[in-house]
Coordinates of C-alpha atoms in Angstrom, one line a residue:
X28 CA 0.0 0.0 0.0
X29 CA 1.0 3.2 -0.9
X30 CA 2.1 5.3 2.1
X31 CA -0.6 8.3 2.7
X32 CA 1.3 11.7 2.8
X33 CA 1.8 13.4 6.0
X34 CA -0.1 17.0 5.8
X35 CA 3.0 19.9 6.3
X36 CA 2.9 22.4 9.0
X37 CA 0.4 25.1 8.4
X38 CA 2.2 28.4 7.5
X39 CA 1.2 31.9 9.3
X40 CA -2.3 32.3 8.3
X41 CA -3.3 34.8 5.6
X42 CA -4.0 38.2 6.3
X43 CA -5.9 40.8 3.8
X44 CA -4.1 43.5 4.9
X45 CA -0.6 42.0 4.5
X46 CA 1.3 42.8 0.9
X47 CA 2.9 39.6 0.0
X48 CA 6.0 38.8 -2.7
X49 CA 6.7 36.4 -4.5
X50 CA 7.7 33.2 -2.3
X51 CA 5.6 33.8 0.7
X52 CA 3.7 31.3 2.0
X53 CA 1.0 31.5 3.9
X54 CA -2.2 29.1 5.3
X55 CA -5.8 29.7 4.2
X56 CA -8.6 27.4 4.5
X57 CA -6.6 24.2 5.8
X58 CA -4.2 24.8 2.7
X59 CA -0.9 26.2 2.2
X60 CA -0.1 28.6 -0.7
X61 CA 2.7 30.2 -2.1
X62 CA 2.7 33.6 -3.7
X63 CA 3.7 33.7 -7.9
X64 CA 4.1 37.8 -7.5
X65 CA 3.7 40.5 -6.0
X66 CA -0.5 40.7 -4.4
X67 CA -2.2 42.3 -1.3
X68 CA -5.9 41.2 -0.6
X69 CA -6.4 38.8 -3.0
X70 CA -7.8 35.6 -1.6
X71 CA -5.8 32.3 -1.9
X72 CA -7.5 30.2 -4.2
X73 CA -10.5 32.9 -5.4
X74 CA -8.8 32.1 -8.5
X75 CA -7.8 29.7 -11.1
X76 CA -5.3 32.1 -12.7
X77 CA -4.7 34.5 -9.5
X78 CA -1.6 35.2 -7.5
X79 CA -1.4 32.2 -5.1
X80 CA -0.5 28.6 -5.9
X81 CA -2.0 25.5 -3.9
X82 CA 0.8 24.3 -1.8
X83 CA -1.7 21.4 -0.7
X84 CA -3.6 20.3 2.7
X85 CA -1.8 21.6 6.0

């Protein structure tokens, strides 16, 4: 059987009012995402094509 993965560490969770760069990672919504670029108040994962990529469950 195929071991399950462990879930990482959450990161500091997301904050609105925080500008992030790219390389930051934060913790929304039981997930951990990485900023692509620069972004401030966009939600992780609001969308498809936005600033934050999945990182996976935390």
């Amino acid at each position: 059987p195929t071991p399950t993965p462990t879930p990482a560490s959450c990161k500091t969770a997301w904050s609105s009012s925080t500008a992030y760069t790219a390389g930051n990672e934060v913790s929304y919504g039981k997930h951990n995402w990485k900023a692509k670029w620069w972004t401030q108040n966009e939600v992780p994962g609001a969308s498809q094509w936005g600033p934050w990529q999945d990182e996976g469950a935390c």
